[in-house]
Structures are given as structure tokens and as C-alpha cells.
């Protein structure tokens, strides 16, 4: 009976050790960036890799094959396992070279503010989502800055409102869009029916209307 009690106590101690380690392991796993993830952190990762010469593609905020290959090259050059996954060790090594200001996030917040500052928060997220949908569509440039600055696409860029300083709400909306929020259901265009004059805008089937904007494909 005494041996059985010792055995039970030993098992309980082992279980307690496992349980105490598991949350940390889970946190480390959840903090890893890998293929299929779209987020603000991926955007920062791409810009860090770019600043070090490893990432030559457009800043998308989406962790695809090009990002994975760039991470693997960085890992190989810095004595890390070249698995293409930006885990804790890889991110720490990147950070040791210095943080990079997330300029693409600034640009996304700026276009949201200049195009939709009078809209609801959902309406502002929607404008950010359109930019990101274009980046992934294959029909537009494959980076956030290039989509925003593509000639003839956004009224606010043409009339100078894009130079306005975005507020905190615009940054929050940009982060929501980067992290996957899309109230537009994948729309690539939007217009204001009250002032739009282009026939091609109105000829597209409407996906959803949010505030003063109609979103289309």
C-alpha cells in the first residue's frame, strides 16, 4: 500500500511538471509565424527581412512561399534550423539586428483615414481590406505600398488627402484588416454612389454597402 501511494505521488508530480511546461510550449508555438498566416507581425517580419537583404518581394502581410524561403535563408546564414518558420529563436535573432518601422502599416492607415475617416469603424476596416484583397488578387500590384500608390486608383492619393496624418482609429482599422477582418467579402473595388461618375464603377455587381460606400468585384 505504501509503495502504491509513492507511485501515485510520483505520477502526480510528473503530471504537474508536464502541465507547468505545456502553457509555455503552447505560447511559443502560437507565437511562431508560418505559411498561411496574415497579420501585422508578418508585415513587420517581411520588412525586417527586406532591410537585411533577404526579402525582395512586395510587402503583403501574408506569409507565403516567398516569405518562408526568405526566412529559411536568414536562418541558414545565422546558424538556425532552416525550416522557414519564424519561431521565437528566429524572431529574436531578427530583432537583434534592430526593429524596422512598419512603413506599410503607416501607409495602410493613411489610405484608410484619407478615404474613409467619416465612415464607421467597420467601413474603415473595409477600405483596408480592399487594399489587401488587391494585393492577393493577382490583378493588381503585389505589395501594399504599390497598390495604394497605383496611378488612378484612389481619389485621396490624386487630390492630396493621402498626405493627411491618420488617427488612432485608422491604425486600429489597418491592424484589423491585416489580421484578416474583411467586411467586404473579398471586394476589390468601392465607390460612393452619391458622387461617383464612372460608369464602370456602377456597372459592377454590388457585394455589400457600408455607410457611403458600395463595395464591388
mmCIF file of C-alpha atoms in Angstrom:
data_model
loop_
_atom_site.group_PDB
_atom_site.id
_atom_site.type_symbol
_atom_site.label_atom_id
_atom_site.label_comp_id
_atom_site.label_asym_id
_atom_site.label_seq_id
_atom_site.Cartn_x
_atom_site.Cartn_y
_atom_site.Cartn_z
ATOM 1 C CA UNK A 1 0.000 0.000 0.000
ATOM 2 C CA UNK A 2 2.874 2.340 0.858
ATOM 3 C CA UNK A 3 4.539 1.571 -2.485
ATOM 4 C CA UNK A 4 1.265 2.330 -4.297
ATOM 5 C CA UNK A 5 0.969 5.712 -2.533
ATOM 6 C CA UNK A 6 4.522 6.616 -3.508
ATOM 7 C CA UNK A 7 3.820 5.606 -7.102
ATOM 8 C CA UNK A 8 0.655 7.764 -7.249
ATOM 9 C CA UNK A 9 2.507 10.708 -5.711
ATOM 10 C CA UNK A 10 5.340 10.300 -8.208
ATOM 11 C CA UNK A 11 2.912 10.254 -11.142
ATOM 12 C CA UNK A 12 1.149 13.327 -9.809
ATOM 13 C CA UNK A 13 4.462 15.197 -9.587
ATOM 14 C CA UNK A 14 5.333 14.198 -13.121
ATOM 15 C CA UNK A 15 1.920 15.346 -14.362
ATOM 16 C CA UNK A 16 2.331 18.639 -12.545
ATOM 17 C CA UNK A 17 5.675 19.144 -14.272
ATOM 18 C CA UNK A 18 4.129 18.461 -17.671
ATOM 19 C CA UNK A 19 1.250 20.830 -17.003
ATOM 20 C CA UNK A 20 3.618 23.577 -15.868
ATOM 21 C CA UNK A 21 5.660 23.292 -19.069
ATOM 22 C CA UNK A 22 2.776 22.910 -21.518
ATOM 23 C CA UNK A 23 1.471 26.528 -21.373
ATOM 24 C CA UNK A 24 4.922 27.902 -22.189
ATOM 25 C CA UNK A 25 5.310 25.482 -25.060
ATOM 26 C CA UNK A 26 1.854 26.384 -26.347
ATOM 27 C CA UNK A 27 2.686 30.081 -26.153
ATOM 28 C CA UNK A 28 5.915 29.550 -28.088
ATOM 29 C CA UNK A 29 4.053 27.600 -30.759
ATOM 30 C CA UNK A 30 1.315 30.208 -31.051
ATOM 31 C CA UNK A 31 3.874 32.996 -31.452
ATOM 32 C CA UNK A 32 5.514 31.279 -34.430
ATOM 33 C CA UNK A 33 4.854 32.755 -37.860
ATOM 34 C CA UNK A 34 4.433 30.326 -40.739
ATOM 35 C CA UNK A 35 2.744 29.759 -44.091
ATOM 36 C CA UNK A 36 -0.908 30.771 -44.300
ATOM 37 C CA UNK A 37 -0.804 33.471 -41.605
ATOM 38 C CA UNK A 38 -1.820 37.040 -42.431
ATOM 39 C CA UNK A 39 -1.094 39.624 -39.774
ATOM 40 C CA UNK A 40 0.652 42.821 -38.793
ATOM 41 C CA UNK A 41 3.511 40.723 -37.386
ATOM 42 C CA UNK A 42 4.071 39.095 -40.769
ATOM 43 C CA UNK A 43 4.249 42.541 -42.362
ATOM 44 C CA UNK A 44 6.913 43.567 -39.849
ATOM 45 C CA UNK A 45 8.793 40.309 -40.485
ATOM 46 C CA UNK A 46 8.829 40.966 -44.239
ATOM 47 C CA UNK A 47 10.214 44.440 -43.722
ATOM 48 C CA UNK A 48 12.885 43.192 -41.302
ATOM 49 C CA UNK A 49 13.975 40.569 -43.835
ATOM 50 C CA UNK A 50 13.935 43.191 -46.588
ATOM 51 C CA UNK A 51 16.157 45.541 -44.586
ATOM 52 C CA UNK A 52 18.700 42.712 -44.248
ATOM 53 C CA UNK A 53 18.567 41.802 -47.936
ATOM 54 C CA UNK A 54 16.633 38.546 -47.674
ATOM 55 C CA UNK A 55 13.170 39.552 -48.902
ATOM 56 C CA UNK A 56 12.831 41.059 -52.380
ATOM 57 C CA UNK A 57 9.067 40.725 -52.930
ATOM 58 C CA UNK A 58 6.270 43.154 -52.085
ATOM 59 C CA UNK A 59 5.071 43.763 -48.532
ATOM 60 C CA UNK A 60 1.790 41.885 -48.246
ATOM 61 C CA UNK A 61 1.360 40.910 -44.595
ATOM 62 C CA UNK A 62 0.731 37.351 -45.838
ATOM 63 C CA UNK A 63 3.142 34.508 -45.040
ATOM 64 C CA UNK A 64 3.521 32.711 -48.347
ATOM 65 C CA UNK A 65 6.260 30.719 -50.082
ATOM 66 C CA UNK A 66 8.471 33.761 -50.749
ATOM 67 C CA UNK A 67 8.422 34.759 -47.093
ATOM 68 C CA UNK A 68 9.107 31.193 -45.985
ATOM 69 C CA UNK A 69 12.101 30.911 -48.345
ATOM 70 C CA UNK A 70 13.467 34.252 -47.158
ATOM 71 C CA UNK A 71 13.167 33.124 -43.535
ATOM 72 C CA UNK A 72 14.941 29.849 -44.339
ATOM 73 C CA UNK A 73 17.839 31.729 -45.977
ATOM 74 C CA UNK A 74 18.132 34.011 -42.968
ATOM 75 C CA UNK A 75 18.053 31.021 -40.616
ATOM 76 C CA UNK A 76 20.756 29.176 -42.563
ATOM 77 C CA UNK A 77 23.048 32.215 -42.521
ATOM 78 C CA UNK A 78 22.581 32.674 -38.791
ATOM 79 C CA UNK A 79 23.045 29.131 -37.521
ATOM 80 C CA UNK A 80 19.354 28.352 -37.054
ATOM 81 C CA UNK A 81 17.358 25.386 -38.323
ATOM 82 C CA UNK A 82 16.295 26.469 -41.852
ATOM 83 C CA UNK A 83 12.671 25.336 -41.619
ATOM 84 C CA UNK A 84 11.147 28.553 -42.988
ATOM 85 C CA UNK A 85 9.106 29.070 -39.814
ATOM 86 C CA UNK A 86 9.733 32.252 -37.844
ATOM 87 C CA UNK A 87 9.636 30.897 -34.321
ATOM 88 C CA UNK A 88 10.839 32.522 -31.122
ATOM 89 C CA UNK A 89 14.570 31.979 -31.814
ATOM 90 C CA UNK A 90 14.320 33.314 -35.368
ATOM 91 C CA UNK A 91 12.345 36.387 -34.319
ATOM 92 C CA UNK A 92 14.801 37.085 -31.503
ATOM 93 C CA UNK A 93 17.715 36.875 -33.932
ATOM 94 C CA UNK A 94 15.969 39.238 -36.349
ATOM 95 C CA UNK A 95 15.239 41.691 -33.531
ATOM 96 C CA UNK A 96 18.915 41.640 -32.563
ATOM 97 C CA UNK A 97 19.629 43.482 -35.824
ATOM 98 C CA UNK A 98 17.199 46.222 -34.790
ATOM 99 C CA UNK A 99 13.491 46.827 -35.263
ATOM 100 C CA UNK A 100 12.182 48.259 -38.513
ATOM 101 C CA UNK A 101 9.498 50.928 -38.594
ATOM 102 C CA UNK A 102 6.438 49.367 -40.218
ATOM 103 C CA UNK A 103 6.008 51.883 -43.034
ATOM 104 C CA UNK A 104 3.486 49.749 -44.925
ATOM 105 C CA UNK A 105 1.218 49.827 -41.873
ATOM 106 C CA UNK A 106 1.538 53.609 -41.831
ATOM 107 C CA UNK A 107 0.552 53.734 -45.500
ATOM 108 C CA UNK A 108 -2.446 51.469 -44.959
ATOM 109 C CA UNK A 109 -3.645 53.609 -42.055
ATOM 110 C CA UNK A 110 -3.092 56.731 -44.172
ATOM 111 C CA UNK A 111 -5.240 55.497 -47.086
ATOM 112 C CA UNK A 112 -7.961 54.377 -44.672
ATOM 113 C CA UNK A 113 -8.001 57.760 -42.971
ATOM 114 C CA UNK A 114 -7.935 59.783 -46.179
ATOM 115 C CA UNK A 115 -10.581 57.668 -47.932
ATOM 116 C CA UNK A 116 -12.921 56.754 -45.063
ATOM 117 C CA UNK A 117 -12.360 58.861 -41.957
ATOM 118 C CA UNK A 118 -16.051 59.821 -41.903
ATOM 119 C CA UNK A 119 -17.196 56.190 -42.035
ATOM 120 C CA UNK A 120 -17.920 53.763 -39.218
ATOM 121 C CA UNK A 121 -15.079 51.655 -37.870
ATOM 122 C CA UNK A 122 -16.342 48.734 -39.956
ATOM 123 C CA UNK A 123 -16.354 50.967 -43.014
ATOM 124 C CA UNK A 124 -12.758 51.936 -42.353
ATOM 125 C CA UNK A 125 -11.685 48.307 -41.942
ATOM 126 C CA UNK A 126 -13.433 47.616 -45.249
ATOM 127 C CA UNK A 127 -11.224 50.084 -47.132
ATOM 128 C CA UNK A 128 -8.130 48.427 -45.665
ATOM 129 C CA UNK A 129 -9.497 45.027 -46.649
ATOM 130 C CA UNK A 130 -9.919 46.153 -50.267
ATOM 131 C CA UNK A 131 -6.231 47.095 -50.383
ATOM 132 C CA UNK A 132 -5.216 43.688 -49.032
ATOM 133 C CA UNK A 133 -7.632 41.867 -51.352
ATOM 134 C CA UNK A 134 -5.978 43.607 -54.283
ATOM 135 C CA UNK A 135 -2.521 42.599 -53.078
ATOM 136 C CA UNK A 136 -3.574 38.929 -53.121
ATOM 137 C CA UNK A 137 -5.715 39.045 -56.274
ATOM 138 C CA UNK A 138 -3.082 38.823 -58.992
ATOM 139 C CA UNK A 139 -4.885 41.643 -60.832
ATOM 140 C CA UNK A 140 -3.054 44.447 -59.025
ATOM 141 C CA UNK A 141 0.491 45.077 -57.731
ATOM 142 C CA UNK A 142 1.630 42.537 -55.147
ATOM 143 C CA UNK A 143 2.516 44.899 -52.307
ATOM 144 C CA UNK A 144 0.577 47.233 -50.037
ATOM 145 C CA UNK A 145 2.501 50.418 -50.978
ATOM 146 C CA UNK A 146 2.261 49.699 -54.707
ATOM 147 C CA UNK A 147 -1.480 49.008 -54.560
ATOM 148 C CA UNK A 148 -2.117 52.251 -52.691
ATOM 149 C CA UNK A 149 0.050 54.373 -54.990
ATOM 150 C CA UNK A 150 -1.019 52.750 -58.263
ATOM 151 C CA UNK A 151 -1.978 55.671 -60.537
ATOM 152 C CA UNK A 152 -5.666 56.434 -60.913
ATOM 153 C CA UNK A 153 -6.919 54.081 -58.212
ATOM 154 C CA UNK A 154 -7.632 56.117 -55.066
ATOM 155 C CA UNK A 155 -9.156 59.580 -55.123
ATOM 156 C CA UNK A 156 -7.397 60.588 -51.901
ATOM 157 C CA UNK A 157 -3.985 59.957 -53.481
ATOM 158 C CA UNK A 158 -4.923 62.044 -56.506
ATOM 159 C CA UNK A 159 -6.335 65.031 -54.607
ATOM 160 C CA UNK A 160 -3.700 65.117 -51.855
ATOM 161 C CA UNK A 161 -5.781 63.949 -48.890
ATOM 162 C CA UNK A 162 -3.438 60.979 -48.632
ATOM 163 C CA UNK A 163 -0.914 63.342 -47.045
ATOM 164 C CA UNK A 164 -3.177 63.816 -44.008
ATOM 165 C CA UNK A 165 -1.927 62.289 -40.763
ATOM 166 C CA UNK A 166 -4.007 59.226 -39.782
ATOM 167 C CA UNK A 167 -5.530 58.980 -36.308
ATOM 168 C CA UNK A 168 -5.521 56.059 -33.864
ATOM 169 C CA UNK A 169 -8.787 54.685 -35.235
ATOM 170 C CA UNK A 170 -7.299 54.428 -38.720
ATOM 171 C CA UNK A 171 -4.325 52.494 -37.330
ATOM 172 C CA UNK A 172 -6.677 50.201 -35.424
ATOM 173 C CA UNK A 173 -8.684 49.600 -38.599
ATOM 174 C CA UNK A 174 -5.479 48.880 -40.533
ATOM 175 C CA UNK A 175 -4.421 46.308 -37.959
ATOM 176 C CA UNK A 176 -7.855 44.671 -38.037
ATOM 177 C CA UNK A 177 -7.652 44.327 -41.815
ATOM 178 C CA UNK A 178 -4.087 42.994 -41.641
ATOM 179 C CA UNK A 179 -5.219 40.381 -39.149
ATOM 180 C CA UNK A 180 -7.875 39.061 -41.524
ATOM 181 C CA UNK A 181 -11.014 41.131 -40.935
ATOM 182 C CA UNK A 182 -12.880 41.696 -44.215
ATOM 183 C CA UNK A 183 -16.393 43.151 -44.028
ATOM 184 C CA UNK A 184 -16.417 43.378 -47.853
ATOM 185 C CA UNK A 185 -16.399 39.611 -48.511
ATOM 186 C CA UNK A 186 -13.396 39.826 -50.802
ATOM 187 C CA UNK A 187 -14.261 43.001 -52.730
ATOM 188 C CA UNK A 188 -11.668 44.662 -54.956
ATOM 189 C CA UNK A 189 -13.415 47.989 -55.574
ATOM 190 C CA UNK A 190 -15.666 50.502 -53.854
ATOM 191 C CA UNK A 191 -17.318 53.788 -54.749
ATOM 192 C CA UNK A 192 -19.646 56.424 -53.318
ATOM 193 C CA UNK A 193 -22.934 56.256 -55.299
ATOM 194 C CA UNK A 194 -23.742 59.867 -54.391
ATOM 195 C CA UNK A 195 -20.703 61.317 -56.172
ATOM 196 C CA UNK A 196 -19.320 58.590 -58.471
ATOM 197 C CA UNK A 197 -19.361 59.459 -62.166
ATOM 198 C CA UNK A 198 -17.529 56.495 -63.701
ATOM 199 C CA UNK A 199 -19.992 54.165 -65.401
ATOM 200 C CA UNK A 200 -17.707 51.174 -64.979
ATOM 201 C CA UNK A 201 -17.911 51.552 -61.195
ATOM 202 C CA UNK A 202 -21.686 51.429 -61.164
ATOM 203 C CA UNK A 203 -21.809 48.596 -63.690
ATOM 204 C CA UNK A 204 -20.116 46.158 -61.310
ATOM 205 C CA UNK A 205 -22.398 43.940 -59.196
ATOM 206 C CA UNK A 206 -22.576 45.206 -55.629
ATOM 207 C CA UNK A 207 -21.302 42.884 -52.910
ATOM 208 C CA UNK A 208 -22.205 44.983 -49.879
ATOM 209 C CA UNK A 209 -22.919 48.592 -48.896
ATOM 210 C CA UNK A 210 -21.302 50.053 -45.798
ATOM 211 C CA UNK A 211 -22.051 53.658 -44.971
ATOM 212 C CA UNK A 212 -21.487 55.809 -48.028
ATOM 213 C CA UNK A 213 -19.505 53.178 -49.899
ATOM 214 C CA UNK A 214 -20.681 50.372 -52.146
ATOM 215 C CA UNK A 215 -18.189 47.519 -52.466
ATOM 216 C CA UNK A 216 -17.936 45.558 -55.704
ATOM 217 C CA UNK A 217 -15.882 43.000 -57.619
#
